[in-house]
Short mmCIF file of C-alpha atoms in Angstrom, two decimals:
data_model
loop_
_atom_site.label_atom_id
_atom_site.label_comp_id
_atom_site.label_asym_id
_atom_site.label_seq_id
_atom_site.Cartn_x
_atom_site.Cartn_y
_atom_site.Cartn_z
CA UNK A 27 -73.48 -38.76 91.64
CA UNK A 28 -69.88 -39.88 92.92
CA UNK A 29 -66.91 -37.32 93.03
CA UNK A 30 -63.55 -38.44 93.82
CA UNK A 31 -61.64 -36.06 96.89
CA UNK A 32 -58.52 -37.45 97.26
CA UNK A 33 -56.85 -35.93 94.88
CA UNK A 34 -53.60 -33.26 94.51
CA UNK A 35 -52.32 -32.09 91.45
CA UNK A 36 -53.65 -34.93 89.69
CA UNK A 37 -52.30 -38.01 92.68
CA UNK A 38 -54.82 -40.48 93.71
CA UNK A 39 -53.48 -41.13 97.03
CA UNK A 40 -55.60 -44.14 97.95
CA UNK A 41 -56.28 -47.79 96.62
CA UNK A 42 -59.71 -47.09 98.40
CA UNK A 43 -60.71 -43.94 97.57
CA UNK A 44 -63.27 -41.49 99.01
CA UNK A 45 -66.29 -40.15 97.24
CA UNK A 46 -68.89 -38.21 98.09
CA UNK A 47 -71.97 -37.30 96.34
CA UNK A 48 -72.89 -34.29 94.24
CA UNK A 49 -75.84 -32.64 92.73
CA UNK A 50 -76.03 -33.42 89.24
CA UNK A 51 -74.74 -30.76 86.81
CA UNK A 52 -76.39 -29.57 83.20
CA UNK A 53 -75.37 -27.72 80.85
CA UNK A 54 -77.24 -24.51 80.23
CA UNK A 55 -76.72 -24.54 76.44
CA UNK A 56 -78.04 -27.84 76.41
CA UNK A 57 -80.79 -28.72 79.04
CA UNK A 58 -83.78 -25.90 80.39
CA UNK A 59 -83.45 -27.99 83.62
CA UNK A 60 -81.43 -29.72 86.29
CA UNK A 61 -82.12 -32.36 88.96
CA UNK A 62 -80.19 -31.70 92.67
CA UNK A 63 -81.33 -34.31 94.72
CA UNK A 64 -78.20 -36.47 95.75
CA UNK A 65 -77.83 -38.75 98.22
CA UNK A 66 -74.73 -39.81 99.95
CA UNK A 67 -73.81 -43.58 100.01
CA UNK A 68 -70.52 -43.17 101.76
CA UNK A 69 -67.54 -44.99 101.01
CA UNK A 70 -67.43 -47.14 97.92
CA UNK A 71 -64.54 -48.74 96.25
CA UNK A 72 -63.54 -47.43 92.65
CA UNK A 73 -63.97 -50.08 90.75
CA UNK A 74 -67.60 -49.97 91.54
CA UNK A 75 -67.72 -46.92 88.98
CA UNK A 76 -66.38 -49.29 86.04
CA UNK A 77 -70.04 -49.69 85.35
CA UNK A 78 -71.73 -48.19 82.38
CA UNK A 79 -74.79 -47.18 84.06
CA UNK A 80 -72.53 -45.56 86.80
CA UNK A 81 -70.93 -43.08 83.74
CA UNK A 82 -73.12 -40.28 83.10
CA UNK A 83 -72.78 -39.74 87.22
CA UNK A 84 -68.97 -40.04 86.78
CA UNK A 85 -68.94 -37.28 83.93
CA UNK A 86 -71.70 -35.08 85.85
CA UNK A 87 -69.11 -35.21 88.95
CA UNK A 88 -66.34 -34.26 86.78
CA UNK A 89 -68.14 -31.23 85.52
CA UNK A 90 -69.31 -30.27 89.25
CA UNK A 91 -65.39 -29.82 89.99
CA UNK A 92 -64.71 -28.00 87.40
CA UNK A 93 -67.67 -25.75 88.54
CA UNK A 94 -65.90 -25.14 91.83
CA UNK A 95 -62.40 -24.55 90.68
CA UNK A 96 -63.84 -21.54 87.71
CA UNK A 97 -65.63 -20.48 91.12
CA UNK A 98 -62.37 -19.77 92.73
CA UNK A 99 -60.29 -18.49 90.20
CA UNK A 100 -62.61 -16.42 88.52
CA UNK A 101 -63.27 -14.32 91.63
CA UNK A 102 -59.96 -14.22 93.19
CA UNK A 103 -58.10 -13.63 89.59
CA UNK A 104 -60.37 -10.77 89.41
CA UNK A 105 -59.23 -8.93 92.06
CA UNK A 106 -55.91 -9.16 90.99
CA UNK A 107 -57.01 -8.10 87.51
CA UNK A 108 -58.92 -4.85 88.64
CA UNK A 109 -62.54 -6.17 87.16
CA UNK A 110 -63.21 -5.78 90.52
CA UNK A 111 -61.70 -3.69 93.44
CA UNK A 112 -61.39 -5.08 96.79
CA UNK A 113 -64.11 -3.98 99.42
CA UNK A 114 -62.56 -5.19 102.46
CA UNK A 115 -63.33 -8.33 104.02
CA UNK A 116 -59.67 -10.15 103.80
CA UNK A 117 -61.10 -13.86 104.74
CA UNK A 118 -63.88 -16.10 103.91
CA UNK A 119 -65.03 -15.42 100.90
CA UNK A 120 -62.55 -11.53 100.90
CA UNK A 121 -59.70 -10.99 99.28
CA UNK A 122 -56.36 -11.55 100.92
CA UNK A 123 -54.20 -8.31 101.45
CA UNK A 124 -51.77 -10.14 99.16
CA UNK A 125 -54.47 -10.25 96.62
CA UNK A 126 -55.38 -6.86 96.86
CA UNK A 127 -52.13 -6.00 96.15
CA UNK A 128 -52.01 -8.18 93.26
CA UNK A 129 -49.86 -10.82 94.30
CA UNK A 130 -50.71 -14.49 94.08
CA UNK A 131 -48.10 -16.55 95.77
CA UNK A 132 -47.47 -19.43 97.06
CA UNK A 133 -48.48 -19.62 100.73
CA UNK A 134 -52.04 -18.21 100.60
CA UNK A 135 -53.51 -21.38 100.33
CA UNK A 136 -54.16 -24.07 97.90
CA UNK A 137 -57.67 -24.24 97.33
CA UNK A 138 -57.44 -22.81 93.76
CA UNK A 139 -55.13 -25.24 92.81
CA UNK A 140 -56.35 -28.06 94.46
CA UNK A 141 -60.33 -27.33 92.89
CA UNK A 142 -58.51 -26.84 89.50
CA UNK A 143 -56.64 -30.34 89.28
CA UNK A 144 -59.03 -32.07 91.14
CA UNK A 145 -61.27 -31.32 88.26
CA UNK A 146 -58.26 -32.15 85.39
CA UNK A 147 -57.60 -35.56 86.83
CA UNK A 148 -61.24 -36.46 87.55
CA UNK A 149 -62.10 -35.48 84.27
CA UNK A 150 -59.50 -37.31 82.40
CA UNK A 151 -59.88 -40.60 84.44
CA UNK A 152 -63.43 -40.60 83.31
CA UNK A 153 -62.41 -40.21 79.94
CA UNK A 154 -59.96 -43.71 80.48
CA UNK A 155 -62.42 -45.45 82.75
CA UNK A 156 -65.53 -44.78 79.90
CA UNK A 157 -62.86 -46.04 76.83
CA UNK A 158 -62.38 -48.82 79.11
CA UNK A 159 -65.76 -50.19 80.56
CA UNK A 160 -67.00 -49.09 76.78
CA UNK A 161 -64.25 -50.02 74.83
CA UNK A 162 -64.52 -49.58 70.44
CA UNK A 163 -68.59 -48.30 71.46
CA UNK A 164 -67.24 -45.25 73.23
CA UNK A 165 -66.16 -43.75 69.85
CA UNK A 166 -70.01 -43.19 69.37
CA UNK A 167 -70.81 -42.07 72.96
CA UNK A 168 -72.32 -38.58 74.07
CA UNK A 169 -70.85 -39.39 77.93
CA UNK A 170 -67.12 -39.63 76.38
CA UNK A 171 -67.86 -36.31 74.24
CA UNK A 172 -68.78 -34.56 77.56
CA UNK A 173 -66.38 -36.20 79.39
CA UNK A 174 -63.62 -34.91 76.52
CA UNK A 175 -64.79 -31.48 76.97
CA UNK A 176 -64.82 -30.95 80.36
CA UNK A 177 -61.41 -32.11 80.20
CA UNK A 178 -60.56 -29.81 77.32
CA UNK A 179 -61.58 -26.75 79.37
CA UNK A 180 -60.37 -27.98 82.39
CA UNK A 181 -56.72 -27.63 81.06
CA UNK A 182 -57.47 -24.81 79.46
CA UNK A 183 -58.61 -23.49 83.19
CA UNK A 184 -55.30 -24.00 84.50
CA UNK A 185 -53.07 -23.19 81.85
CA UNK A 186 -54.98 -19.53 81.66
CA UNK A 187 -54.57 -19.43 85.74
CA UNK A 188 -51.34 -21.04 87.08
CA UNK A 189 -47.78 -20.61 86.46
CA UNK A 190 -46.43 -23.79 86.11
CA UNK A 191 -47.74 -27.33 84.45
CA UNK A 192 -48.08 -30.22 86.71
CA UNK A 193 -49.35 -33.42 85.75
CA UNK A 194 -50.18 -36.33 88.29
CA UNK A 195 -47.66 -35.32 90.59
CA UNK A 196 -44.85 -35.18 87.92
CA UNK A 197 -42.10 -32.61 87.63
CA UNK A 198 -43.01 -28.48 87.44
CA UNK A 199 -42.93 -27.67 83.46
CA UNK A 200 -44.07 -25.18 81.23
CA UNK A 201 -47.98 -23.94 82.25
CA UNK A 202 -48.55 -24.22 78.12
CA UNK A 203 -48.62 -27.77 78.66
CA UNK A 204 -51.88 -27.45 79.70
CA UNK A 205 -53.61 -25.39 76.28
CA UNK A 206 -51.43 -29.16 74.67
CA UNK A 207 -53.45 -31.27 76.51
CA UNK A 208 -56.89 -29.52 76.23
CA UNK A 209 -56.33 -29.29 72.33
CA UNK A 210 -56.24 -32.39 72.09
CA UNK A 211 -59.31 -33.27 74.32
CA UNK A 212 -61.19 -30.77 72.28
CA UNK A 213 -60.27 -32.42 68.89
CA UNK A 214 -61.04 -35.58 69.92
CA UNK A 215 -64.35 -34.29 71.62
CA UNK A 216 -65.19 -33.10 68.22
CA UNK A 217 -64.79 -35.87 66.50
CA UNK A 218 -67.29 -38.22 69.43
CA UNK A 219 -69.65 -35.57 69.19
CA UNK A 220 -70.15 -35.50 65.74
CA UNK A 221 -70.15 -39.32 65.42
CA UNK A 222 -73.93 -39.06 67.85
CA UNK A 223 -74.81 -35.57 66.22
CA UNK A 224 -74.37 -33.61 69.07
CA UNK A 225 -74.49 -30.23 67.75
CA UNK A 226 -74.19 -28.79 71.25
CA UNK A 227 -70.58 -30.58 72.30
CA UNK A 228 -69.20 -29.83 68.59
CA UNK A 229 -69.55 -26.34 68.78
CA UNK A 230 -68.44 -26.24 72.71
CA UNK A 231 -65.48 -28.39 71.52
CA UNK A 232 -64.81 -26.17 68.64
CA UNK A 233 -65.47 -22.97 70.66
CA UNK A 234 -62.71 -24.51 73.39
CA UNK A 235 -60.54 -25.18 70.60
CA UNK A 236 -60.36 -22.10 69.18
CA UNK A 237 -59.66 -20.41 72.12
CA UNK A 238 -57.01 -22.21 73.53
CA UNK A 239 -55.74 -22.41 69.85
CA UNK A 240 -55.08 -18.82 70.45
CA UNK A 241 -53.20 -19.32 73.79
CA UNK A 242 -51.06 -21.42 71.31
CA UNK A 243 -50.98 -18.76 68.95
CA UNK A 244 -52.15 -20.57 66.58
CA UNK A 245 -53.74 -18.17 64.64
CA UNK A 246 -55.20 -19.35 61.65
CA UNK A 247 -56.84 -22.42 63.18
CA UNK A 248 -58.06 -20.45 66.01
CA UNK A 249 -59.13 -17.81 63.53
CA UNK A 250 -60.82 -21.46 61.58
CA UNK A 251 -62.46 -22.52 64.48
CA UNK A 252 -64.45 -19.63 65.67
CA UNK A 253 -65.59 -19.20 62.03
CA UNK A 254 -67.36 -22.36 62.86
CA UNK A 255 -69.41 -20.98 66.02
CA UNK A 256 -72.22 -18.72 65.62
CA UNK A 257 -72.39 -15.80 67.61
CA UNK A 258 -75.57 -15.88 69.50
CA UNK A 259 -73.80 -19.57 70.74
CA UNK A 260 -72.83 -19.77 74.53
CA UNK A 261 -71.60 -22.75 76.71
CA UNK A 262 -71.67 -21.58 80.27
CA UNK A 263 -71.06 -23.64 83.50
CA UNK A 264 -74.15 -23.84 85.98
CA UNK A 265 -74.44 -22.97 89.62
CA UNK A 266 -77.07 -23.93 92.09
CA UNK A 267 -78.55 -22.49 95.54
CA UNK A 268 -78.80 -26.14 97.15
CA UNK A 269 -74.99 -26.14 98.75
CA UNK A 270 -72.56 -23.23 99.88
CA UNK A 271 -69.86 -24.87 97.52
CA UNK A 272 -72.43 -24.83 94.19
CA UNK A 273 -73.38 -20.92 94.75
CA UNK A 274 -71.77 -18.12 92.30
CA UNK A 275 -69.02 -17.29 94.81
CA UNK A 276 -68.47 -13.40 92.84
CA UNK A 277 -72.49 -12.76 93.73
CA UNK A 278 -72.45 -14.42 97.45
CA UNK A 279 -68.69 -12.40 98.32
CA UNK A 280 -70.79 -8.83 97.67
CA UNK A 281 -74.46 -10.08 98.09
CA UNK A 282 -74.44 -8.44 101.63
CA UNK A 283 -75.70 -11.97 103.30
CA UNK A 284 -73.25 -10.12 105.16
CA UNK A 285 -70.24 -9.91 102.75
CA UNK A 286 -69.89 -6.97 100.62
CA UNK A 287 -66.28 -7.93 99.84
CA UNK A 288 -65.61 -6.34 96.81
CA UNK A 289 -67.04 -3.56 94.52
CA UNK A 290 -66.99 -2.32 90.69
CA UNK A 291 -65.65 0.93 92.39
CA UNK A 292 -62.75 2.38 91.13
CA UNK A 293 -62.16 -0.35 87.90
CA UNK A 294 -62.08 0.28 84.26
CA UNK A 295 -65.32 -1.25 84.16
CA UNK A 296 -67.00 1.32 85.90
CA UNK A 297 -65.66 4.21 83.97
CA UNK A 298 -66.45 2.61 80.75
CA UNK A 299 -70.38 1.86 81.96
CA UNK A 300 -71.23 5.36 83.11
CA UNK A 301 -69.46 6.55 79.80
CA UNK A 302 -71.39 3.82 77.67
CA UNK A 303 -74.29 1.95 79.62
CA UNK A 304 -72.98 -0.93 78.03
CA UNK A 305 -75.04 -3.72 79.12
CA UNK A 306 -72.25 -6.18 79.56
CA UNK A 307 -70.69 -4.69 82.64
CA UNK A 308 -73.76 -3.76 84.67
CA UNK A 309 -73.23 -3.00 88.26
CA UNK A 310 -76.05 -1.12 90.93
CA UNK A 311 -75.44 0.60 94.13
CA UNK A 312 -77.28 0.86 97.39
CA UNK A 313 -79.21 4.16 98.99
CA UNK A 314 -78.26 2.99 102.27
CA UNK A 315 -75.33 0.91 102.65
CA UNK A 316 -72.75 3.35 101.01
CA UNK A 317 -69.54 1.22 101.65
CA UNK A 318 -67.71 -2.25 101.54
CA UNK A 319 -68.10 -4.21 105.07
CA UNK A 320 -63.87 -3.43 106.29
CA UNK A 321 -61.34 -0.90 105.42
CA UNK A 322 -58.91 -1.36 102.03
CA UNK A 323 -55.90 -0.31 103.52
CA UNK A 324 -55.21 3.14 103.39
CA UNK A 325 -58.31 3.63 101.89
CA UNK A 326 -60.01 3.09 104.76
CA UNK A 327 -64.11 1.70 103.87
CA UNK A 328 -64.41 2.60 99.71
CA UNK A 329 -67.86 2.90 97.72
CA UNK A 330 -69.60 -0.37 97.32
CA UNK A 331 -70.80 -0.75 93.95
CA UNK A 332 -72.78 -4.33 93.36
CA UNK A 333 -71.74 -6.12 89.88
CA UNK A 334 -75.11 -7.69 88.82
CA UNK A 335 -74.01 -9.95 85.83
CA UNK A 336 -74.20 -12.10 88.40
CA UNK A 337 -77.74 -10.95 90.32
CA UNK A 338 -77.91 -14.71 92.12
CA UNK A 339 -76.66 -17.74 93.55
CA UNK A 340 -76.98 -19.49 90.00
CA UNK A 341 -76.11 -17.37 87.73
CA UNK A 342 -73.95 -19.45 85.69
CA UNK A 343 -70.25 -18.33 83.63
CA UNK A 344 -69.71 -18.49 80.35
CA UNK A 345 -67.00 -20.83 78.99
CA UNK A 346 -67.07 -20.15 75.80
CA UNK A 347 -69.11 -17.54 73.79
CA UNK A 348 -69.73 -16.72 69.92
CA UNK A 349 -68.98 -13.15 70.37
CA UNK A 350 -65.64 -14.57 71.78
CA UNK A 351 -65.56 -16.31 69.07
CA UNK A 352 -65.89 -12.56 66.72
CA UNK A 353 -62.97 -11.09 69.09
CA UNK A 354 -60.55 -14.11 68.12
CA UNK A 355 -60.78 -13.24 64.61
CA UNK A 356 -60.46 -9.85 65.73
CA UNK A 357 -56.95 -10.91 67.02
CA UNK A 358 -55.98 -12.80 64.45
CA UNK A 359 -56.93 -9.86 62.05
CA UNK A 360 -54.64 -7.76 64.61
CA UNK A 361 -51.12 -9.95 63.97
CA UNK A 362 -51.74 -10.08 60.34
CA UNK A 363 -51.72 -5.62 60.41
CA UNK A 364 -55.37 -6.15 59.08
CA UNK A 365 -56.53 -2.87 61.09
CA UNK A 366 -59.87 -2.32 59.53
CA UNK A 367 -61.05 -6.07 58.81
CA UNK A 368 -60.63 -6.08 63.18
CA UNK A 369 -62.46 -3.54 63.92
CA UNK A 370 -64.99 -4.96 61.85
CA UNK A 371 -65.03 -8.28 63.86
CA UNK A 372 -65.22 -5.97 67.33
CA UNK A 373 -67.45 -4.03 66.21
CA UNK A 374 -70.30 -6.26 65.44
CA UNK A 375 -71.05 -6.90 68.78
CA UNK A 376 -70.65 -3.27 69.68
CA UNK A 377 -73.69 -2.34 66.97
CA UNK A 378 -75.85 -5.40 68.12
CA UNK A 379 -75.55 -3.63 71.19
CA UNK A 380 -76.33 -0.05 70.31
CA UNK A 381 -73.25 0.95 71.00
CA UNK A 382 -70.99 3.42 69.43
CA UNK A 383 -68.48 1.37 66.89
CA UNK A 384 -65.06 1.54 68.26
CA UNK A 385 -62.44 3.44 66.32
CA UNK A 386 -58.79 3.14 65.75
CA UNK A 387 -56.19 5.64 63.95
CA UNK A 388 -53.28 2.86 64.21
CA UNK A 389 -52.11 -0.95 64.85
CA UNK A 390 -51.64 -0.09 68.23
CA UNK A 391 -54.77 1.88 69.28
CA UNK A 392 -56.50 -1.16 67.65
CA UNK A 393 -54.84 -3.78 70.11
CA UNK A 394 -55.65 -1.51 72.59
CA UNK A 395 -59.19 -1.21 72.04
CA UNK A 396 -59.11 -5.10 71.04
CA UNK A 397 -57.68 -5.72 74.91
CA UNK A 398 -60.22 -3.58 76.19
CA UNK A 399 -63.73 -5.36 74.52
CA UNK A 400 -62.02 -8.73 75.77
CA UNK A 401 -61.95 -6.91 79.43
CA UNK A 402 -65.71 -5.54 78.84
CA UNK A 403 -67.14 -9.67 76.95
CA UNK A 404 -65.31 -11.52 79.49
CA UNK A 405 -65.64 -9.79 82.82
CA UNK A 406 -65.67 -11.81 85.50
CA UNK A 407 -65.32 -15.33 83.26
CA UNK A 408 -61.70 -16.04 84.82
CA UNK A 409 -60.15 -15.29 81.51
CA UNK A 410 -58.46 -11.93 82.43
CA UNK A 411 -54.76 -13.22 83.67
CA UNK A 412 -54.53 -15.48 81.13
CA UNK A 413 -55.16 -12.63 78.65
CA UNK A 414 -52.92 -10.35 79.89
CA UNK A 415 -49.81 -12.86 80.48
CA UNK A 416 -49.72 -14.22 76.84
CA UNK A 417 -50.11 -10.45 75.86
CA UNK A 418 -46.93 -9.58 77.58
CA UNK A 419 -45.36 -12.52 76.87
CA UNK A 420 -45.91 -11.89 73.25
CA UNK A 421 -44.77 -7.95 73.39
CA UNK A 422 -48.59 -7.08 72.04
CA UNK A 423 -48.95 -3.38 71.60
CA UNK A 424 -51.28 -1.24 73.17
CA UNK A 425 -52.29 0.09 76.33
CA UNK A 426 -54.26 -1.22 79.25
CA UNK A 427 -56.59 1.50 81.17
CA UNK A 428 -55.07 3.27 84.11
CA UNK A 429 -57.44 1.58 86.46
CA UNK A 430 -56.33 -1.62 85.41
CA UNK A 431 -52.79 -1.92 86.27
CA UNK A 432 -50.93 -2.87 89.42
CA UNK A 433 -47.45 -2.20 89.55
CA UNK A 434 -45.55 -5.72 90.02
CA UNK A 435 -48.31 -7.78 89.96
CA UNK A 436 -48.58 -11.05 89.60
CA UNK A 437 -49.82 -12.86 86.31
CA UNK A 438 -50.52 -16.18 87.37
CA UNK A 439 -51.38 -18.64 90.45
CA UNK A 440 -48.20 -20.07 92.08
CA UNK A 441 -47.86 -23.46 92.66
CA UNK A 442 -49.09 -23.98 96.68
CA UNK A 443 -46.74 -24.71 99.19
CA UNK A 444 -49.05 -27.82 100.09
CA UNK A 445 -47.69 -29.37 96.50
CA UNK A 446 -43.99 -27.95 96.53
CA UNK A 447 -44.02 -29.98 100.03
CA UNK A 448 -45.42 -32.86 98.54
CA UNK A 449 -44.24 -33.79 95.41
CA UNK A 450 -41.18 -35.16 95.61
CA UNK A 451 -39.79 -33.63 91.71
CA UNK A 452 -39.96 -30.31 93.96
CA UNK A 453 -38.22 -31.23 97.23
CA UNK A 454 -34.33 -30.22 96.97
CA UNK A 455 -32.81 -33.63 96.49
#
């Protein structure tokens, strides 16, 4: 499988560009298994992918960086969201000091934002280059559905994560022209996969949809579209033990294989799992090793606590969920005053899990305890900032927990240095 490298915010740099090879990537909802032999050819030109038996490679490639980039973000966007506290270890695979103070700015590297439009331009060349070699037959084609939805949720990726919208080296814009562009790769995924009948795509389309539907505020076709996904449904992104750069970066940073980097320790989620044993936030300790592996600042070492949703190297993360799905109509049910009919939607998932049913006097104790179960479903999915920036943005009522907050912290990845210095719509003129 082929994966282009040369790529910032979207810029193919090269006529001759590099790829290398990848393992092939599956989707868990779809296939029980995955193939990860690869070999690497070197060098080839790109028009050698405008081949249709080279497509399914292109689209598995395409998938693969999106794998990396949710890697990044969801672990590093964590710490800056309190689902997980820093343990000490500031490089590597630590958190920054910056990070552990909640600030994301824009000269602590651009990995996250490199990974993250590396895998919104691959993914929407290989939609072109597929229309192309395929032309009027691609309209009935399971590699341009997939293709569409990794795009889809590769915008969404970035416009939940970054603070500004870039496109193929254009000028800095709004970071909601992102949730634009993955709208429409969803609808259009939606309409491919239901031309070959595959169930699968539709509903990860539609899931997609409705989500970023949401981040549009959109609420009755978000609310539409997750009536359309059934609960027990999950679309998650794989990970794999072969390569460093395929393992779950949250379980390898605390595995202790040495890095015990951060810990549930002193988070909302660890609070609300002693109070509950809710199942959704586990996290485990150790007998003998009683601390992270460096000092938190003042702190000095802190308690390491293990999260365990992720117990290996390929434990995979949810994109999109049916009991997110419940928790949008929640919301929705929330702007419309409908008090009762959302805690009806939250709760649901709640009594599946033998959990007490949430209660809520008032509109606002209901957002609050609507912002909270979106904490507890998605923890550790890469979801958080984006949650809590279009909550602020939109005034939404209702209190975070204690543990949560950071006082001036940042609610979004800047754009790197590495981009402001190359992209010439950002250079003072």
């Amino acid at each position: 499988m082929l994966m282009l490298t040369s790529i910032s915010s979207g810029r193919a740099t090269l006529s001759f560009r590099v790829l290398r090879a990848v393992a092939p990537l599956c989707v868990i909802a779809a296939l029980p298994g995955c193939a990860l032999d690869a070999v690497n050819p070197g060098p080839i030109r790109a028009e050698a992918l405008n081949s249709p038996t080279a497509l399914s490679s292109l689209v598995n490639g395409t998938g693969r960086d999106l794998s990396e980039a949710l890697n990044w973000t969801s672990y590093t966007g964590g710490a800056v969201t309190r689902e997980i506290f820093p343990g000490g270890s500031t490089g590597a695979f630590g958190i920054s000091v910056q990070q552990q103070n909640g600030k994301l700015s824009d000269d602590d590297g651009g990995n996250w934002w490199n990974f993250s439009q590396r895998a919104r331009w691959t993914a929407e060349d290989a939609v072109t280059r597929i229309k192309t070699v395929l032309g009027t037959a691609s309209a009935n084609n399971a590699t341009l559905a997939q293709a569409l939805v990794w795009a889809g949720y590769s915008n969404r990726h970035l416009g939940e994560n970054f603070c500004q919208g870039v496109i193929n080296g254009g000028a800095p814009g709004p970071h909601t022209v992102y949730f634009e562009r993955a709208e429409a790769n969803f609808t259009e995924a939606i309409t491919v996969a239901t031309a070959v009948n595959n169930i699968n795509l539709v509903r990860a389309a539609t899931a997609g949809r409705a989500s970023v539907r949401l981040l549009r505020n959109n609420t009755v076709g978000a609310a539409t579209d997750a009536a359309a996904v059934p609960s027990t449904y999950a679309y998650q992104m794989p990970y794999y033990q072969t390569e460093l750069d395929q393992n779950n970066r949250i379980f390898w940073a605390s595995a202790n294989q040495p890095y015990r980097a951060h810990t549930v320790w002193n988070t909302y989620i660890e609070t609300h799992r002693r109070a509950t044993r809710d199942p959704r936030v586990p996290f485990d300790s150790s007998l003998t090793i009683l601390v992270g592996d460096a000092a938190v600042g003042t702190l000095g070492r802190v308690r390491w606590y293990i999260q365990t949703k992720y117990p290996t190297l390929s434990s995979p993360i949810n994109l999109s969920t049916g009991w997110e799905m419940r928790l949008i109509e929640a919301e929705v049910k929330l702007v419309a005053s409908d008090l009762a009919g959302a805690l009806t939607s939250i709760n649901g998932r709640r009594i599946a899990l033998s959990l007490a049913p949430v209660t809520a006097a008032n509109l606002t104790e209901g957002w609050a305890a609507l912002k909270r179960e979106r904490g507890i479903e998605l923890w550790l999915e890469g979801r958080r900032l984006g949650d809590l920036r279009r909550w602020d943005a939109l005034s939404r009522p209702g209190a975070l927990d204690s543990k949560e907050e950071i006082p001036g912290r940042d609610l979004c990845f800047a754009t790197p240095r590495s981009e402001k210095e190359t992209n010439i719509n950002f250079i003072p003129k």
